[in-house]
Amino acid sequence: MKIRTEFDRTVTVLTDVSIPMRDGTLLAATIWLPDDAEASPVPALLEYLPYRRSDWTGPRDAQRHPWYAGNGYASVRVDMRGSGDSQGLMLDEYHEQEQADGLEVIAWLAAQPWCTGKVGMFGISWGGFNSLQLAAERPPALAAIVTVCSTDDRYADDVHYYGGAMLGIDMSAWAGTMLAFQSRPPDPAHVGDAWRSMWAARLDALRPFSEIWLAHQERDDYWRHGSVNEDYSAIEAAVLAVGGWADPYRNAVLRLVDKLDAPVKGIVGPWSHQYPDIQRTPGPTIGFLQETLRWWDHWLKGIDTGVMDEPALRLYHQESVRPATHYPVREGSWVGLSSWPSADISSKTFSLASDLRSLATDASNVALIDTPQHHGVDAARWFPFGNLSDLPPDQRAEDGRSVVFETPVLTSDINLLGFARLTLRVSSTAARATVIARLCDVAPDGSSTLITRGAINLLHRNGMDAVDELIPGEFVDAAIEFTAISWHVPAGHKLRLALATTYWPWIWPHGERGSVSIDAAASILTLDDLDPAVIGSSRVSFEEAEQSSPMGVTAGPPPVVRPEREVRYEPQTESYTVTVDPNYGGNRIFPDGLHFSEDALETYFIEQNDPLTARAESEWRISLERGEWKTSIHTHSVITATRHAFELASTVTTFEGDELFFERTYRTSIPRTSA
């Protein structure tokens, strides 16, 4: 990592800029501005988030915003309405109000005397999502975006549903995280005495987002809003789409490169849910800021940087590895493809009856699948954050809980790239069922490394907007598209397809336990195989990762010392408890004297034979202190379910000093329409 301290332009930091909205609400912004921008205007770059610019993302912001400004841009970090130090109320993620405000922010930036009138937008995760969403609104000033770890389909590829099945792991955890974010106060160092009334208004308007998300269990208009795959042609701004193979938000990169009419390039590396210049596992990092500068210079300044001469898709082709929960450096090589889909890819098909072997099929080539409720405890984290326990461990235990189909020992390499597909002929003993598929790389020593996975809630087999219950015993067709991957499976290894009916805590089980039968003779696995000559001949390279000077935050000891991830089995009750510390940051002391402490714990419980014992909890404890100003927040959220409804309970308690400031409990019951 190279820390850059000298730039062509000197920079002034405007720490508390207020951007007015039409309704009078003021959004808080920090602007890193070249000192000569008034005389020589510059394009503006916008990052627009709910994650508190003055503390939570402050260290990350310091790595990139000053760097862009030093290279001749006004780099702008805005707190969304109702978050951080901005006025107003936050009603939901990707709400219409968020997008309307974003359009006003872009117009305000373009109109400033220090701006050329051209604006770019960038962000990771939420900021990547709303960069795409605002590009689809076609604001005249927005010429280009960089979207990292994002999605074009809010239903299929976010933290709520997977294959039409409810994500138990992040429907609970992310809703709990956002509840904790919503409950944090503005900082009086930035908003003055108004902080208390602003905080009270936010708390009074709180509604746990899980109540909203669970009320939409099918892909309806709620999810279509903000999903740019509804109309790819709406995007006219140039799009650089970036993702990581260790992050769930990678599918969109391939789809955007394929579907957009606008100028588009894609990069997929080995990374987790992080910017590609941040030193978190898996590595290696790249000079991401330099790469984006080439993008901005081309589209916002009209400089021929050669960026449009790059391959349509640059990807890191991963080598086979032994299973591990983290990889400091992931072995592999960069590959450039001139188009996507690529003519250098051919498809291989495998019949589950003849090309893949299984001990589970009977004489009629039917396999019965009825997995225990705790299958999935080795699934690891939904979106890895670069922590040491994030990735799936050896899958042999999970394979033993599944029904497996595997190839003979491979006599030649397979270079998987893209979306594996599984078509199934399946019947169920219950009206509701889910099939989960894992694809694993099995080494000669028997170790099993997860390559990719997919799922289908069979109620959505005819479309994610449809709900078609099964007729017990009747065979139907269903299809699973696996999460995209690039992976070299060498000769001497085997490919293993593991099928299951449960995957806790990733997927919430249906209310009634049942088994499914797979007609192996009518079921096919299709894999896309990249020509190895392309791997050897590609010349893709990046500069060394570079950032501006770090903020100078002091890290304190963690509030609680515990394992990042723990799986506990109690034989007496045949129950499993998975606990996860997401390890977002712990204790930090900021240069302005702010002492920030946060501790989060996720807990997932289930009994081996009873789907109705599933329970997901999220608990957060946060304190913010500076001098005499002391506040603290405690949030606790629980999701359980009966056969017919989800039961949600959340509590928010906040203190100013030692005095109770706010306390409320939220309870609701939501019918299970298809989840």
Short mmCIF file of C-alpha atoms in Angstrom, two decimals, residues 77-518:
data_model
loop_
_atom_site.label_atom_id
_atom_site.label_comp_id
_atom_site.label_asym_id
_atom_site.label_seq_id
_atom_site.Cartn_x
_atom_site.Cartn_y
_atom_site.Cartn_z
CA ARG A 77 -19.53 12.97 0.96
CA VAL A 78 -23.23 13.53 1.84
CA ASP A 79 -25.21 12.08 4.75
CA MET A 80 -28.64 10.99 3.53
CA ARG A 81 -31.77 12.53 5.00
CA GLY A 82 -32.32 11.41 8.59
CA SER A 83 -28.79 10.01 8.99
CA GLY A 84 -25.56 11.36 10.42
CA ASP A 85 -25.84 15.13 10.71
CA SER A 86 -28.55 15.61 8.09
CA GLN A 87 -32.02 16.84 8.94
CA GLY A 88 -35.23 14.96 8.22
CA LEU A 89 -36.27 11.34 8.65
CA MET A 90 -35.06 8.13 7.03
CA LEU A 91 -38.03 5.98 6.07
CA ASP A 92 -36.50 2.94 4.33
CA GLU A 93 -33.55 1.91 2.19
CA TYR A 94 -33.65 3.21 -1.40
CA HIS A 95 -36.82 5.14 -0.65
CA GLU A 96 -38.28 7.51 -3.27
CA GLN A 97 -37.29 10.39 -0.99
CA GLU A 98 -33.67 9.22 -1.00
CA GLN A 99 -33.60 9.29 -4.79
CA ALA A 100 -35.39 12.62 -5.04
CA ASP A 101 -32.88 14.15 -2.61
CA GLY A 102 -30.01 12.60 -4.55
CA LEU A 103 -31.17 14.25 -7.76
CA GLU A 104 -31.30 17.60 -5.96
CA VAL A 105 -27.79 17.09 -4.58
CA ILE A 106 -26.44 16.36 -8.07
CA ALA A 107 -28.11 19.48 -9.46
CA TRP A 108 -26.78 21.58 -6.54
CA LEU A 109 -23.23 20.34 -7.11
CA ALA A 110 -23.38 21.03 -10.84
CA ALA A 111 -24.54 24.60 -10.18
CA GLN A 112 -21.69 25.54 -7.82
CA PRO A 113 -19.20 28.13 -9.12
CA TRP A 114 -16.31 25.73 -8.44
CA CYS A 115 -17.91 22.95 -10.55
CA THR A 116 -17.66 22.50 -14.31
CA GLY A 117 -21.26 21.25 -14.35
CA LYS A 118 -20.20 17.61 -14.69
CA VAL A 119 -20.79 15.16 -11.84
CA GLY A 120 -19.67 11.59 -11.19
CA MET A 121 -21.05 9.32 -8.51
CA PHE A 122 -19.45 6.38 -6.73
CA GLY A 123 -20.00 4.08 -3.80
CA ILE A 124 -19.76 0.60 -2.38
CA SER A 125 -22.84 -1.37 -1.32
CA TRP A 126 -25.55 1.22 -0.50
CA GLY A 127 -23.59 3.88 -2.37
CA GLY A 128 -23.16 1.51 -5.30
CA PHE A 129 -26.88 0.79 -5.32
CA ASN A 130 -27.98 4.41 -5.34
CA SER A 131 -25.35 5.34 -7.93
CA LEU A 132 -27.11 2.96 -10.33
CA GLN A 133 -30.55 4.09 -9.23
CA LEU A 134 -29.79 7.77 -9.72
CA ALA A 135 -28.11 7.08 -13.07
CA ALA A 136 -31.39 5.47 -14.17
CA GLU A 137 -33.13 8.80 -13.41
CA ARG A 138 -30.87 10.49 -16.00
CA PRO A 139 -29.95 13.71 -14.19
CA PRO A 140 -28.35 15.89 -16.90
CA ALA A 141 -25.15 16.55 -14.95
CA LEU A 142 -24.40 12.91 -14.09
CA ALA A 143 -21.95 11.72 -16.74
CA ALA A 144 -20.38 8.62 -15.15
CA ILE A 145 -20.57 6.35 -12.11
CA VAL A 146 -18.44 3.73 -10.36
CA THR A 147 -20.63 1.14 -8.63
CA VAL A 148 -18.91 -1.34 -6.28
CA CYS A 149 -20.47 -4.43 -4.65
CA SER A 150 -24.01 -3.49 -5.71
CA THR A 151 -27.01 -5.00 -7.44
CA ASP A 152 -29.34 -4.35 -10.32
CA ASP A 153 -32.07 -6.50 -8.73
CA ARG A 154 -33.09 -5.64 -5.16
CA TYR A 155 -35.14 -8.81 -4.67
CA ALA A 156 -32.83 -11.42 -6.16
CA ASP A 157 -29.46 -10.04 -5.08
CA ASP A 158 -29.65 -8.19 -1.79
CA VAL A 159 -29.85 -9.10 1.91
CA HIS A 160 -33.53 -10.04 2.02
CA TYR A 161 -34.25 -13.01 -0.27
CA TYR A 162 -32.16 -15.59 -2.12
CA GLY A 163 -33.69 -17.74 -4.83
CA GLY A 164 -37.04 -16.49 -3.57
CA ALA A 165 -36.32 -17.84 -0.07
CA MET A 166 -36.07 -15.55 2.93
CA LEU A 167 -32.52 -14.90 4.10
CA GLY A 168 -32.64 -15.69 7.78
CA ILE A 169 -29.09 -14.51 8.30
CA ASP A 170 -29.40 -10.96 7.01
CA MET A 171 -33.11 -10.27 7.04
CA SER A 172 -32.49 -10.23 10.77
CA ALA A 173 -28.89 -9.00 11.01
CA TRP A 174 -29.06 -6.18 8.49
CA ALA A 175 -32.41 -4.95 9.78
CA GLY A 176 -30.85 -4.96 13.26
CA THR A 177 -27.81 -3.09 11.98
CA MET A 178 -29.96 -0.43 10.34
CA LEU A 179 -32.09 -0.11 13.47
CA ALA A 180 -28.87 0.66 15.37
CA PHE A 181 -27.83 3.19 12.73
CA GLN A 182 -31.26 4.85 12.72
CA SER A 183 -31.09 5.20 16.50
CA ARG A 184 -27.81 7.16 16.63
CA PRO A 185 -27.88 10.87 17.42
CA PRO A 186 -26.54 13.73 15.32
CA ASP A 187 -23.26 15.10 16.59
CA PRO A 188 -23.54 18.46 18.44
CA ALA A 189 -20.06 19.33 17.20
CA HIS A 190 -21.63 19.56 13.75
CA VAL A 191 -25.29 20.50 14.30
CA GLY A 192 -25.10 22.42 17.59
CA ASP A 193 -27.88 22.43 20.17
CA ALA A 194 -30.37 21.09 17.63
CA TRP A 195 -28.94 17.60 18.07
CA ARG A 196 -31.34 16.68 20.88
CA SER A 197 -34.55 17.62 19.05
CA MET A 198 -33.27 16.00 15.83
CA TRP A 199 -32.51 12.81 17.75
CA ALA A 200 -35.92 12.78 19.42
CA ALA A 201 -37.66 13.20 16.05
CA ARG A 202 -35.70 10.33 14.52
CA LEU A 203 -36.43 8.01 17.41
CA ASP A 204 -40.10 8.89 17.47
CA ALA A 205 -40.40 8.04 13.74
CA LEU A 206 -38.50 4.74 14.00
CA ARG A 207 -39.89 1.66 12.32
CA PRO A 208 -37.77 -1.50 12.05
CA PHE A 209 -37.05 -2.11 8.37
CA SER A 210 -37.66 -5.85 8.80
CA GLU A 211 -41.36 -5.06 9.14
CA ILE A 212 -41.31 -3.51 5.68
CA TRP A 213 -39.14 -6.14 3.99
CA LEU A 214 -41.07 -9.13 5.34
CA ALA A 215 -44.34 -7.63 4.15
CA HIS A 216 -43.06 -8.18 0.57
CA GLN A 217 -42.11 -11.84 0.23
CA GLU A 218 -42.54 -11.88 -3.54
CA ARG A 219 -40.87 -9.70 -6.19
CA ASP A 220 -43.57 -7.03 -6.35
CA ASP A 221 -43.55 -3.31 -7.11
CA TYR A 222 -41.77 -2.61 -3.83
CA TRP A 223 -38.69 -4.52 -5.06
CA ARG A 224 -39.01 -3.37 -8.66
CA HIS A 225 -38.51 0.17 -7.42
CA GLY A 226 -34.78 0.79 -7.43
CA SER A 227 -34.00 -2.36 -9.45
CA VAL A 228 -32.38 -1.03 -12.61
CA ASN A 229 -32.80 -4.36 -14.40
CA GLU A 230 -36.42 -3.31 -14.89
CA ASP A 231 -35.11 -1.04 -17.67
CA TYR A 232 -31.39 -1.16 -18.41
CA SER A 233 -31.89 1.33 -21.23
CA ALA A 234 -32.75 4.05 -18.69
CA ILE A 235 -29.06 4.34 -17.80
CA GLU A 236 -27.13 6.67 -20.10
CA ALA A 237 -24.17 7.58 -17.85
CA ALA A 238 -20.98 5.57 -18.31
CA VAL A 239 -20.79 2.71 -15.77
CA LEU A 240 -17.71 1.09 -14.24
CA ALA A 241 -19.08 -1.92 -12.32
CA VAL A 242 -16.82 -3.58 -9.73
CA GLY A 243 -17.28 -6.65 -7.55
CA GLY A 244 -15.45 -9.39 -5.64
CA TRP A 245 -15.75 -13.16 -5.85
CA ALA A 246 -15.89 -13.35 -2.03
CA ASP A 247 -18.82 -10.89 -1.95
CA PRO A 248 -22.44 -11.80 -2.78
CA TYR A 249 -22.91 -8.61 -4.86
CA ARG A 250 -20.99 -9.84 -7.89
CA ASN A 251 -23.69 -11.07 -10.25
CA ALA A 252 -24.63 -7.54 -11.26
CA VAL A 253 -21.19 -6.84 -12.76
CA LEU A 254 -21.68 -9.56 -15.38
CA ARG A 255 -25.29 -8.59 -16.06
CA LEU A 256 -24.49 -4.88 -16.40
CA VAL A 257 -21.66 -5.54 -18.86
CA ASP A 258 -24.04 -7.75 -20.83
CA LYS A 259 -27.22 -5.66 -20.72
CA LEU A 260 -26.34 -1.95 -20.59
CA ASP A 261 -26.57 0.15 -23.73
CA ALA A 262 -24.49 2.86 -22.02
CA PRO A 263 -20.68 2.68 -22.05
CA VAL A 264 -19.74 0.04 -19.49
CA LYS A 265 -16.72 -1.84 -18.18
CA GLY A 266 -16.51 -4.48 -15.45
CA ILE A 267 -13.87 -5.57 -12.94
CA VAL A 268 -14.23 -8.57 -10.60
CA GLY A 269 -11.41 -9.39 -8.21
CA PRO A 270 -10.99 -11.87 -5.33
CA TRP A 271 -12.24 -9.34 -2.78
CA SER A 272 -14.78 -9.34 0.02
CA HIS A 273 -17.27 -6.52 0.75
CA GLN A 274 -14.60 -3.82 0.53
CA TYR A 275 -13.17 -1.28 -1.86
CA PRO A 276 -10.40 -3.07 -3.86
CA ASP A 277 -7.62 -0.87 -2.44
CA ILE A 278 -8.42 -1.72 1.20
CA GLN A 279 -6.12 -4.30 2.75
CA ARG A 280 -8.63 -6.86 3.98
CA THR A 281 -8.75 -10.53 3.05
CA PRO A 282 -8.86 -11.92 0.44
CA GLY A 283 -6.12 -10.04 -1.45
CA PRO A 284 -4.41 -8.97 -3.56
CA THR A 285 -5.44 -5.31 -3.69
CA ILE A 286 -5.18 -3.15 -6.81
CA GLY A 287 -4.63 0.52 -7.54
CA PHE A 288 -8.34 1.10 -7.53
CA LEU A 289 -8.23 4.86 -7.01
CA GLN A 290 -5.89 5.24 -9.99
CA GLU A 291 -8.19 3.05 -12.08
CA THR A 292 -11.22 5.15 -11.20
CA LEU A 293 -9.28 8.34 -11.87
CA ARG A 294 -8.73 7.13 -15.42
CA TRP A 295 -12.51 6.64 -15.62
CA TRP A 296 -13.32 10.08 -14.23
CA ASP A 297 -10.70 11.84 -16.38
CA HIS A 298 -12.11 10.25 -19.52
CA TRP A 299 -15.79 10.89 -18.86
CA LEU A 300 -15.71 14.10 -16.80
CA LYS A 301 -12.68 15.90 -18.25
CA GLY A 302 -12.53 14.52 -21.78
CA ILE A 303 -8.97 13.22 -21.39
CA ASP A 304 -8.07 10.16 -23.44
CA THR A 305 -6.76 7.87 -20.69
CA GLY A 306 -7.16 4.67 -22.69
CA VAL A 307 -9.70 3.34 -20.24
CA MET A 308 -12.18 2.55 -23.00
CA ASP A 309 -9.52 0.46 -24.74
CA GLU A 310 -9.53 -1.95 -21.80
CA PRO A 311 -11.33 -5.31 -22.10
CA ALA A 312 -15.07 -5.21 -21.45
CA LEU A 313 -14.54 -7.45 -18.42
CA ARG A 314 -11.38 -7.83 -16.34
CA LEU A 315 -11.63 -10.65 -13.83
CA TYR A 316 -9.44 -12.53 -11.40
CA HIS A 317 -9.49 -16.23 -12.29
CA GLN A 318 -9.10 -18.05 -8.99
CA GLU A 319 -6.95 -21.14 -8.54
CA SER A 320 -8.18 -24.16 -6.63
CA VAL A 321 -7.45 -23.81 -2.92
CA ARG A 322 -7.84 -25.82 0.24
CA PRO A 323 -10.81 -24.65 2.33
CA ALA A 324 -10.08 -21.80 4.74
CA THR A 325 -12.10 -19.09 6.44
CA HIS A 326 -9.78 -16.41 5.03
CA TYR A 327 -7.02 -16.04 2.44
CA PRO A 328 -4.54 -13.17 2.89
CA VAL A 329 -3.76 -13.52 -0.82
CA ARG A 330 -5.99 -15.55 -3.09
CA GLU A 331 -3.99 -17.36 -5.76
CA GLY A 332 -5.07 -16.65 -9.32
CA SER A 333 -4.44 -14.54 -12.41
CA TRP A 334 -6.08 -11.60 -14.15
CA VAL A 335 -7.96 -12.29 -17.37
CA GLY A 336 -9.37 -9.82 -19.88
CA LEU A 337 -12.42 -10.60 -22.03
CA SER A 338 -13.26 -8.37 -24.98
CA SER A 339 -16.98 -9.03 -24.60
CA TRP A 340 -19.47 -10.61 -22.25
CA PRO A 341 -20.90 -13.16 -22.82
CA SER A 342 -17.61 -14.37 -24.25
CA ALA A 343 -17.00 -16.46 -27.35
CA ASP A 344 -14.11 -18.04 -25.41
CA ILE A 345 -16.53 -19.95 -23.18
CA SER A 346 -18.12 -23.30 -23.95
CA SER A 347 -20.80 -25.11 -21.95
CA LYS A 348 -20.49 -28.51 -20.33
CA THR A 349 -23.57 -30.43 -19.24
CA PHE A 350 -23.72 -33.15 -16.61
CA SER A 351 -26.69 -35.48 -16.15
CA LEU A 352 -27.41 -36.20 -12.51
CA ALA A 353 -28.14 -39.79 -13.52
CA SER A 354 -25.08 -40.62 -15.64
CA ASP A 355 -22.34 -37.99 -15.49
CA LEU A 356 -22.51 -37.40 -11.74
CA ARG A 357 -22.41 -40.31 -9.33
CA SER A 358 -24.60 -40.57 -6.25
CA LEU A 359 -25.26 -43.28 -3.72
CA ALA A 360 -28.65 -41.71 -2.98
CA THR A 361 -30.48 -42.62 -6.18
CA ASP A 362 -32.65 -45.71 -6.31
CA ALA A 363 -33.20 -48.09 -9.23
CA SER A 364 -35.46 -45.53 -10.94
CA ASN A 365 -32.83 -42.77 -10.62
CA VAL A 366 -34.79 -40.88 -7.95
CA ALA A 367 -32.96 -39.36 -4.99
CA LEU A 368 -34.77 -38.57 -1.73
CA ILE A 369 -33.60 -35.43 0.09
CA ASP A 370 -34.61 -34.55 3.66
CA THR A 371 -31.78 -32.69 5.35
CA PRO A 372 -31.64 -31.76 9.05
CA GLN A 373 -32.56 -28.21 9.98
CA HIS A 374 -28.99 -27.30 10.94
CA HIS A 375 -27.56 -27.98 7.49
CA GLY A 376 -25.92 -24.66 6.63
CA VAL A 377 -24.11 -23.92 9.90
CA ASP A 378 -20.87 -24.01 7.87
CA ALA A 379 -22.19 -21.57 5.25
CA ALA A 380 -20.26 -18.70 6.89
CA ARG A 381 -21.08 -15.03 6.39
CA TRP A 382 -23.58 -13.70 3.85
CA PHE A 383 -21.39 -10.74 2.88
CA PRO A 384 -17.80 -11.26 4.01
CA PHE A 385 -16.27 -8.07 5.37
CA GLY A 386 -12.64 -9.15 5.29
CA ASN A 387 -12.61 -10.74 8.76
CA LEU A 388 -10.74 -13.92 9.61
CA SER A 389 -13.79 -16.17 10.00
CA ASP A 390 -15.89 -14.89 7.08
CA LEU A 391 -15.46 -17.61 4.44
CA PRO A 392 -16.84 -21.17 4.51
CA PRO A 393 -14.68 -23.82 6.19
CA ASP A 394 -14.19 -27.35 4.83
CA GLN A 395 -17.54 -28.51 3.50
CA ARG A 396 -17.16 -32.21 4.29
CA ALA A 397 -19.52 -32.00 7.26
CA GLU A 398 -22.12 -30.12 5.21
CA ASP A 399 -21.68 -32.60 2.34
CA GLY A 400 -22.39 -35.40 4.79
CA ARG A 401 -25.68 -33.76 5.72
CA SER A 402 -26.66 -33.43 2.05
CA VAL A 403 -27.32 -35.68 -0.90
CA VAL A 404 -24.27 -35.46 -3.14
CA PHE A 405 -23.67 -36.08 -6.82
CA GLU A 406 -20.07 -35.97 -7.99
CA THR A 407 -17.98 -36.46 -11.08
CA PRO A 408 -15.32 -39.12 -11.40
CA VAL A 409 -11.80 -37.81 -10.87
CA LEU A 410 -11.33 -35.19 -13.58
CA THR A 411 -8.88 -36.09 -16.34
CA SER A 412 -8.66 -32.48 -17.58
CA ASP A 413 -9.00 -29.03 -16.04
CA ILE A 414 -12.26 -27.10 -15.93
CA ASN A 415 -12.12 -23.30 -15.77
CA LEU A 416 -15.50 -22.29 -14.42
CA LEU A 417 -16.65 -18.79 -15.29
CA GLY A 418 -20.08 -17.18 -15.01
CA PHE A 419 -23.34 -18.65 -13.79
CA ALA A 420 -23.64 -22.40 -13.27
CA ARG A 421 -27.22 -23.61 -13.87
CA LEU A 422 -29.14 -26.56 -12.47
CA THR A 423 -32.42 -27.75 -13.96
CA LEU A 424 -34.36 -30.12 -11.75
CA ARG A 425 -37.33 -32.43 -11.97
CA VAL A 426 -38.57 -32.48 -8.40
CA SER A 427 -41.52 -33.47 -6.21
CA SER A 428 -42.25 -32.72 -2.58
CA THR A 429 -44.16 -34.31 0.28
CA ALA A 430 -45.22 -30.82 1.42
CA ALA A 431 -46.91 -27.91 -0.34
CA ARG A 432 -43.86 -25.69 0.38
CA ALA A 433 -40.23 -26.61 -0.08
CA THR A 434 -36.82 -25.17 -0.96
CA VAL A 435 -33.88 -26.78 -2.72
CA ILE A 436 -30.37 -25.54 -1.99
CA ALA A 437 -27.44 -26.52 -4.21
CA ARG A 438 -23.74 -26.20 -3.41
CA LEU A 439 -20.94 -26.80 -5.92
CA CYS A 440 -17.68 -27.90 -4.31
CA ASP A 441 -14.09 -28.57 -5.40
CA VAL A 442 -13.01 -31.89 -3.87
CA ALA A 443 -9.24 -32.42 -3.62
CA PRO A 444 -7.52 -35.83 -3.67
CA ASP A 445 -7.27 -35.73 0.14
CA GLY A 446 -11.06 -35.41 0.40
CA SER A 447 -11.18 -31.77 1.48
CA SER A 448 -14.19 -29.97 0.02
CA THR A 449 -13.96 -26.25 -0.86
CA LEU A 450 -17.15 -24.37 -1.62
CA ILE A 451 -17.06 -22.88 -5.13
CA THR A 452 -20.55 -21.40 -5.38
CA ARG A 453 -24.16 -22.04 -4.41
CA GLY A 454 -27.75 -21.33 -5.34
CA ALA A 455 -31.30 -21.93 -4.16
CA ILE A 456 -34.90 -22.01 -5.31
CA ASN A 457 -37.97 -21.57 -3.16
CA LEU A 458 -40.18 -23.95 -5.14
CA LEU A 459 -43.19 -21.70 -4.62
CA HIS A 460 -41.38 -19.30 -7.02
CA ARG A 461 -40.42 -21.91 -9.62
CA ASN A 462 -42.64 -20.13 -12.17
CA GLY A 463 -41.26 -16.66 -11.39
CA MET A 464 -40.24 -14.64 -8.36
CA ASP A 465 -43.48 -12.67 -8.55
CA ALA A 466 -45.60 -15.85 -8.54
CA VAL A 467 -46.69 -18.07 -5.62
CA ASP A 468 -47.54 -21.61 -6.74
CA GLU A 469 -47.77 -24.16 -3.98
CA LEU A 470 -46.75 -27.72 -4.75
CA ILE A 471 -49.12 -30.65 -5.07
CA PRO A 472 -47.51 -33.31 -2.87
CA GLY A 473 -46.12 -36.16 -4.93
CA GLU A 474 -46.41 -34.35 -8.27
CA PHE A 475 -43.18 -33.76 -10.19
CA VAL A 476 -42.49 -30.23 -11.45
CA ASP A 477 -39.63 -28.48 -13.21
CA ALA A 478 -37.46 -25.95 -11.41
CA ALA A 479 -34.21 -24.13 -12.12
CA ILE A 480 -31.38 -22.78 -9.96
CA GLU A 481 -28.89 -20.19 -11.15
CA PHE A 482 -25.79 -20.25 -8.97
CA THR A 483 -24.01 -17.12 -7.83
CA ALA A 484 -21.41 -16.15 -10.46
CA ILE A 485 -17.86 -17.42 -10.02
CA SER A 486 -14.48 -17.82 -11.69
CA TRP A 487 -12.60 -20.93 -10.54
CA HIS A 488 -9.96 -23.31 -11.87
CA VAL A 489 -10.74 -26.96 -11.02
CA PRO A 490 -7.60 -28.99 -11.85
CA ALA A 491 -7.37 -32.49 -13.21
CA GLY A 492 -7.16 -34.97 -10.33
CA HIS A 493 -9.94 -33.21 -8.41
CA LYS A 494 -13.67 -33.92 -8.45
CA LEU A 495 -16.69 -31.63 -8.73
CA ARG A 496 -19.34 -32.27 -6.09
CA LEU A 497 -22.93 -31.09 -6.32
CA ALA A 498 -24.60 -31.18 -2.89
CA LEU A 499 -28.39 -30.84 -2.66
CA ALA A 500 -30.39 -30.06 0.47
CA THR A 501 -33.81 -28.89 1.62
CA THR A 502 -32.47 -26.67 4.42
CA TYR A 503 -29.67 -24.11 4.84
CA TRP A 504 -29.80 -22.48 8.26
CA PRO A 505 -29.20 -19.69 9.07
CA TRP A 506 -28.87 -18.43 5.50
CA ILE A 507 -32.36 -19.57 4.52
CA TRP A 508 -35.37 -19.49 6.82
CA PRO A 509 -37.10 -22.90 6.74
CA HIS A 510 -40.69 -23.28 5.66
CA GLY A 511 -43.16 -23.92 8.46
CA GLU A 512 -43.66 -27.61 7.68
CA ARG A 513 -40.88 -30.15 7.34
CA GLY A 514 -41.00 -32.20 4.16
CA SER A 515 -38.79 -34.14 1.82
CA VAL A 516 -38.17 -33.68 -1.89
CA SER A 517 -37.42 -36.25 -4.54
CA ILE A 518 -35.14 -35.49 -7.48
#
